[in-house]
Amino acid sequence: MNPANPSSSEELTCDLLVVGSGAGGLSTAIAARKHGLDVIVIEKATCFGGTTAFSGGVLWIPGNTQCAAPDTREAMRTYMKDQTGPFYQADAVDAFLDHAPEMVAWFERETAVRFVPTLYPDYHPDAPGGAAIGRSILAAPYDASQLGPELARLRPPLSTITFVGMMFNSSNADLKHFFRATKSVVSAAYVARRLGGHLLDLLRYRRGVQVTSGNALAARLAKTCFDLGIPIHTEAEARELLQAGDRVTGARVHTPRGERRIRTRRGVVLACGGYPHDVARITQRYPHLASGGEHLSPVPAENTGDGLRLGAQVGGQVDERFDGVGAAAWMPVSRVPLSQGRTGVFPHLLDRYKPGIIGVLRNGQRFTNESHSYHDVGAAMIEACRDQRETAMWLLCDQATLSKYGLGYAKPAPMPVGGLIRKGYLFKGRTLADLAQAAGIDPEGLEATVREYNAGARTGEDRQFGRGTTAFNRYLADPDQQPNPCVAPIGAGPYYAVKVVMGDLGTFEGLRTATEGQVLRADGQAVPGLYAVGNDRTSIMGGNYPGAGITLGPAMTFGWITGCHVAGAWPPGQRTAPTRKEACHAA
């Protein structure tokens, strides 16, 4: 049997079929296998890893043992209640707070998965129960060559945020060396070592293998699957769920070799990554698309809402209680012109926090604190452009700031930017009025905005929107810029700008489930044999984005819970490893 794509002549049988190979799906598969079940994972893309492989690899785990600051259960629950508002799910939140740290310990003890601490503040650290440090952890870097021949099927990282295919750690420490490579001997040596090692990897493996962030998490989870004998079949798309009566008993799967059926004794887990590329659904649910705006999602193109459609076809209910602005995890992005007429999507994860960079609308006016989280800036952008013909902003800066930090896909000095100007990605103007004309911004509005901003920025103040007033604002800024690491005046020209539109990191609306993952009908009854995890399950965050890793943290926690539950090993302490006879009887 070809593990990448078994022949259509086979009709497979297993205890549990997992549809999707991101962190949620693979966590479920590993937990179920560790407790005695025979598990198969299918993935419709040509590579495994899902959105996880593109992500920052951060997990929000309140109460984690690596936290550098004291925390309390009361504060955690208070923060969740504040952030989720009317969508607070008491049972699910309690299960998450109870078991997320336990999940981390279990994966580190039982699998190849490892984590390191971060200093990330919550995104709203000043809200009731918010924390200024420590609730997020990060997947440890990994040498993906340990995947052996399966390395070829690991989804590569998002190309627009790598440097010649080399990944950066999700930390300021790693990036600082690259920003300072021309100014510091220590940083220059660090960068030389990193580049040298990466070039050797390219020669040997034809790709970078020192992976970080979400790529490292995907690789570690996949390595565990292969070590446990869990096959991950790629180019295998679930087209229909099979049923016996009202119980889900498998799936009809399309492969390049033809159609085949996979029968299950215990059930099917939907982990297809939500619906960010389901054009019909996002047009209905995303407010900026309903009015005709543009949307560019950097998540894998295969995330087209398959899990939600499959679940709904057998009676599962798609939860659409969140309002339009709460439908997804918003990410301001820009369209990058690549070689051979191709385009890429650049997520603006870092530049917005840097001093001397501001964001304006077409009228030249600022509209929000640019150093808020990507989701908050995206929500503000949608609201500010609600009555306009497009949802867009322009990030802009002067020459010195561009040279120091870069802007979007444009890299800091000494990397050239002329090609990006010629291709229309980066706009340039000798004066602010020239820049406005080149970018399509109102010149008088822009000049007035810069004057108003600079009046406070000269003393480190953002008098309009308060940049730098929270721990999170300052975390990704420049600590060398004092007195405010987020604020510096816009100085002499030439000036540069990049157009930013709306994107997402995934959707929040999914199938309604019980705490253990059973998909629920409209009447609240479970669809027998059907489960959902990851972004196919409605987010417990209520359409909000409280901190770094609020997608992956719950995805792995509830994936682990679901896998244990299907195997009969939940709640904790229950006897594990059911026999094959027991598994068959349960089906």
PDB file of N, CA and C in Angstrom, residues 17-20 42-45 235-243 248 250-262 268 270 272 302 304-314:
ATOM      1  N   LEU A  17     -11.288   7.242  11.581  1.00  0.00           N
ATOM      2  CA  LEU A  17     -10.811   7.948  10.399  1.00  0.00           C
ATOM      3  C   LEU A  17     -10.763   9.434  10.718  1.00  0.00           C
ATOM      4  N   VAL A  18      -9.601  10.051  10.528  1.00  0.00           N
ATOM      5  CA  VAL A  18      -9.429  11.486  10.752  1.00  0.00           C
ATOM      6  C   VAL A  18      -9.277  12.159   9.401  1.00  0.00           C
ATOM      7  N   VAL A  19     -10.126  13.153   9.131  1.00  0.00           N
ATOM      8  CA  VAL A  19     -10.124  13.847   7.846  1.00  0.00           C
ATOM      9  C   VAL A  19      -9.437  15.195   8.026  1.00  0.00           C
ATOM     10  N   GLY A  20      -8.161  15.275   7.673  1.00  0.00           N
ATOM     11  CA  GLY A  20      -7.390  16.502   7.832  1.00  0.00           C
ATOM     12  C   GLY A  20      -6.135  16.253   8.643  1.00  0.00           C
ATOM     13  N   ILE A  42      -6.544  10.999   6.502  1.00  0.00           N
ATOM     14  CA  ILE A  42      -6.554  11.357   5.088  1.00  0.00           C
ATOM     15  C   ILE A  42      -6.466  12.871   4.951  1.00  0.00           C
ATOM     16  N   GLU A  43      -5.852  13.310   3.878  1.00  0.00           N
ATOM     17  CA  GLU A  43      -5.617  14.734   3.620  1.00  0.00           C
ATOM     18  C   GLU A  43      -5.793  14.988   2.129  1.00  0.00           C
ATOM     19  N   LYS A  44      -6.617  15.948   1.770  1.00  0.00           N
ATOM     20  CA  LYS A  44      -6.894  16.141   0.348  1.00  0.00           C
ATOM     21  C   LYS A  44      -5.770  16.858  -0.389  1.00  0.00           C
ATOM     22  N   ALA A  45      -4.915  17.575   0.323  1.00  0.00           N
ATOM     23  CA  ALA A  45      -3.777  18.243  -0.316  1.00  0.00           C
ATOM     24  C   ALA A  45      -2.697  17.219  -0.659  1.00  0.00           C
ATOM     25  N   GLU A 235      -3.592  13.505  -0.981  1.00  0.00           N
ATOM     26  CA  GLU A 235      -4.400  13.462  -2.204  1.00  0.00           C
ATOM     27  C   GLU A 235      -5.594  12.507  -2.019  1.00  0.00           C
ATOM     28  N   ALA A 236      -6.182  12.570  -0.852  1.00  0.00           N
ATOM     29  CA  ALA A 236      -7.320  11.720  -0.514  1.00  0.00           C
ATOM     30  C   ALA A 236      -8.412  12.612   0.067  1.00  0.00           C
ATOM     31  N   GLU A 237      -9.421  12.894  -0.727  1.00  0.00           N
ATOM     32  CA  GLU A 237     -10.470  13.860  -0.366  1.00  0.00           C
ATOM     33  C   GLU A 237     -11.754  13.150   0.032  1.00  0.00           C
ATOM     34  N   ALA A 238     -12.245  13.412   1.224  1.00  0.00           N
ATOM     35  CA  ALA A 238     -13.521  12.855   1.667  1.00  0.00           C
ATOM     36  C   ALA A 238     -14.653  13.556   0.928  1.00  0.00           C
ATOM     37  N   ARG A 239     -15.417  12.807   0.163  1.00  0.00           N
ATOM     38  CA  ARG A 239     -16.508  13.382  -0.627  1.00  0.00           C
ATOM     39  C   ARG A 239     -17.881  13.168   0.018  1.00  0.00           C
ATOM     40  N   GLU A 240     -18.004  12.114   0.830  1.00  0.00           N
ATOM     41  CA  GLU A 240     -19.300  11.792   1.421  1.00  0.00           C
ATOM     42  C   GLU A 240     -19.077  10.932   2.653  1.00  0.00           C
ATOM     43  N   LEU A 241     -19.886  11.152   3.680  1.00  0.00           N
ATOM     44  CA  LEU A 241     -19.849  10.304   4.852  1.00  0.00           C
ATOM     45  C   LEU A 241     -20.772   9.109   4.650  1.00  0.00           C
ATOM     46  N   LEU A 242     -20.311   7.934   5.052  1.00  0.00           N
ATOM     47  CA  LEU A 242     -21.119   6.726   4.976  1.00  0.00           C
ATOM     48  C   LEU A 242     -21.899   6.564   6.269  1.00  0.00           C
ATOM     49  N   GLN A 243     -23.085   6.018   6.176  1.00  0.00           N
ATOM     50  CA  GLN A 243     -23.927   5.841   7.353  1.00  0.00           C
ATOM     51  C   GLN A 243     -24.581   4.469   7.369  1.00  0.00           C
ATOM     52  N   VAL A 248     -22.636   7.450  11.611  1.00  0.00           N
ATOM     53  CA  VAL A 248     -21.577   7.617  10.615  1.00  0.00           C
ATOM     54  C   VAL A 248     -20.609   6.446  10.744  1.00  0.00           C
ATOM     55  N   GLY A 250     -18.025   5.775   8.190  1.00  0.00           N
ATOM     56  CA  GLY A 250     -16.881   5.872   7.285  1.00  0.00           C
ATOM     57  C   GLY A 250     -17.056   6.987   6.285  1.00  0.00           C
ATOM     58  N   ALA A 251     -16.275   6.910   5.216  1.00  0.00           N
ATOM     59  CA  ALA A 251     -16.313   7.972   4.210  1.00  0.00           C
ATOM     60  C   ALA A 251     -16.001   7.411   2.830  1.00  0.00           C
ATOM     61  N   ARG A 252     -16.608   8.033   1.847  1.00  0.00           N
ATOM     62  CA  ARG A 252     -16.252   7.787   0.440  1.00  0.00           C
ATOM     63  C   ARG A 252     -15.168   8.777   0.079  1.00  0.00           C
ATOM     64  N   VAL A 253     -14.047   8.285  -0.397  1.00  0.00           N
ATOM     65  CA  VAL A 253     -12.850   9.100  -0.568  1.00  0.00           C
ATOM     66  C   VAL A 253     -12.415   9.096  -2.028  1.00  0.00           C
ATOM     67  N   HIS A 254     -12.133  10.277  -2.546  1.00  0.00           N
ATOM     68  CA  HIS A 254     -11.637  10.415  -3.917  1.00  0.00           C
ATOM     69  C   HIS A 254     -10.122  10.534  -3.900  1.00  0.00           C
ATOM     70  N   THR A 255      -9.455   9.745  -4.751  1.00  0.00           N
ATOM     71  CA  THR A 255      -8.006   9.814  -4.907  1.00  0.00           C
ATOM     72  C   THR A 255      -7.686   9.870  -6.394  1.00  0.00           C
ATOM     73  N   PRO A 256      -6.455  10.238  -6.761  1.00  0.00           N
ATOM     74  CA  PRO A 256      -6.096  10.239  -8.186  1.00  0.00           C
ATOM     75  C   PRO A 256      -6.218   8.865  -8.846  1.00  0.00           C
ATOM     76  N   ARG A 257      -6.202   7.816  -8.052  1.00  0.00           N
ATOM     77  CA  ARG A 257      -6.325   6.459  -8.587  1.00  0.00           C
ATOM     78  C   ARG A 257      -7.773   5.986  -8.631  1.00  0.00           C
ATOM     79  N   GLY A 258      -8.684   6.833  -8.205  1.00  0.00           N
ATOM     80  CA  GLY A 258     -10.079   6.452  -8.225  1.00  0.00           C
ATOM     81  C   GLY A 258     -10.727   6.595  -6.867  1.00  0.00           C
ATOM     82  N   GLU A 259     -11.977   6.197  -6.814  1.00  0.00           N
ATOM     83  CA  GLU A 259     -12.755   6.338  -5.581  1.00  0.00           C
ATOM     84  C   GLU A 259     -12.616   5.086  -4.736  1.00  0.00           C
ATOM     85  N   ARG A 260     -12.628   5.278  -3.426  1.00  0.00           N
ATOM     86  CA  ARG A 260     -12.557   4.133  -2.528  1.00  0.00           C
ATOM     87  C   ARG A 260     -13.329   4.449  -1.254  1.00  0.00           C
ATOM     88  N   ARG A 261     -13.575   3.448  -0.436  1.00  0.00           N
ATOM     89  CA  ARG A 261     -14.318   3.619   0.808  1.00  0.00           C
ATOM     90  C   ARG A 261     -13.451   3.222   1.993  1.00  0.00           C
ATOM     91  N   ILE A 262     -13.573   3.992   3.054  1.00  0.00           N
ATOM     92  CA  ILE A 262     -12.906   3.663   4.310  1.00  0.00           C
ATOM     93  C   ILE A 262     -13.990   3.488   5.361  1.00  0.00           C
ATOM     94  N   VAL A 268     -15.720   8.945  12.651  1.00  0.00           N
ATOM     95  CA  VAL A 268     -14.991   9.837  11.746  1.00  0.00           C
ATOM     96  C   VAL A 268     -14.808  11.174  12.451  1.00  0.00           C
ATOM     97  N   LEU A 270     -13.813  15.090  11.780  1.00  0.00           N
ATOM     98  CA  LEU A 270     -13.646  16.136  10.771  1.00  0.00           C
ATOM     99  C   LEU A 270     -12.643  17.164  11.284  1.00  0.00           C
ATOM    100  N   CYS A 272     -10.888  19.533   8.869  1.00  0.00           N
ATOM    101  CA  CYS A 272     -10.589  20.008   7.507  1.00  0.00           C
ATOM    102  C   CYS A 272     -10.160  21.471   7.440  1.00  0.00           C
ATOM    103  N   GLU A 302      -6.715  24.460   0.106  1.00  0.00           N
ATOM    104  CA  GLU A 302      -7.597  23.298   0.254  1.00  0.00           C
ATOM    105  C   GLU A 302      -8.643  23.475   1.349  1.00  0.00           C
ATOM    106  N   THR A 304     -11.603  24.547   2.101  1.00  0.00           N
ATOM    107  CA  THR A 304     -12.782  25.050   1.404  1.00  0.00           C
ATOM    108  C   THR A 304     -14.088  24.669   2.086  1.00  0.00           C
ATOM    109  N   GLY A 305     -14.035  24.391   3.386  1.00  0.00           N
ATOM    110  CA  GLY A 305     -15.265  24.124   4.124  1.00  0.00           C
ATOM    111  C   GLY A 305     -15.789  22.712   3.996  1.00  0.00           C
ATOM    112  N   ASP A 306     -14.931  21.761   3.608  1.00  0.00           N
ATOM    113  CA  ASP A 306     -15.391  20.379   3.423  1.00  0.00           C
ATOM    114  C   ASP A 306     -15.989  19.808   4.702  1.00  0.00           C
ATOM    115  N   GLY A 307     -15.344  20.057   5.838  1.00  0.00           N
ATOM    116  CA  GLY A 307     -15.833  19.496   7.086  1.00  0.00           C
ATOM    117  C   GLY A 307     -17.218  19.983   7.438  1.00  0.00           C
ATOM    118  N   LEU A 308     -17.465  21.278   7.238  1.00  0.00           N
ATOM    119  CA  LEU A 308     -18.786  21.830   7.552  1.00  0.00           C
ATOM    120  C   LEU A 308     -19.845  21.250   6.625  1.00  0.00           C
ATOM    121  N   ARG A 309     -19.519  21.108   5.336  1.00  0.00           N
ATOM    122  CA  ARG A 309     -20.483  20.538   4.394  1.00  0.00           C
ATOM    123  C   ARG A 309     -20.775  19.075   4.720  1.00  0.00           C
ATOM    124  N   LEU A 310     -19.728  18.299   4.992  1.00  0.00           N
ATOM    125  CA  LEU A 310     -19.937  16.891   5.315  1.00  0.00           C
ATOM    126  C   LEU A 310     -20.763  16.737   6.579  1.00  0.00           C
ATOM    127  N   GLY A 311     -20.455  17.541   7.592  1.00  0.00           N
ATOM    128  CA  GLY A 311     -21.207  17.458   8.830  1.00  0.00           C
ATOM    129  C   GLY A 311     -22.660  17.836   8.650  1.00  0.00           C
ATOM    130  N   ALA A 312     -22.913  18.893   7.891  1.00  0.00           N
ATOM    131  CA  ALA A 312     -24.283  19.352   7.672  1.00  0.00           C
ATOM    132  C   ALA A 312     -25.093  18.327   6.888  1.00  0.00           C
ATOM    133  N   GLN A 313     -24.424  17.598   5.986  1.00  0.00           N
ATOM    134  CA  GLN A 313     -25.140  16.613   5.165  1.00  0.00           C
ATOM    135  C   GLN A 313     -25.718  15.465   5.975  1.00  0.00           C
ATOM    136  N   VAL A 314     -25.158  15.210   7.159  1.00  0.00           N
ATOM    137  CA  VAL A 314     -25.681  14.119   7.999  1.00  0.00           C
ATOM    138  C   VAL A 314     -26.378  14.664   9.249  1.00  0.00           C
TER     139      VAL A 314
END
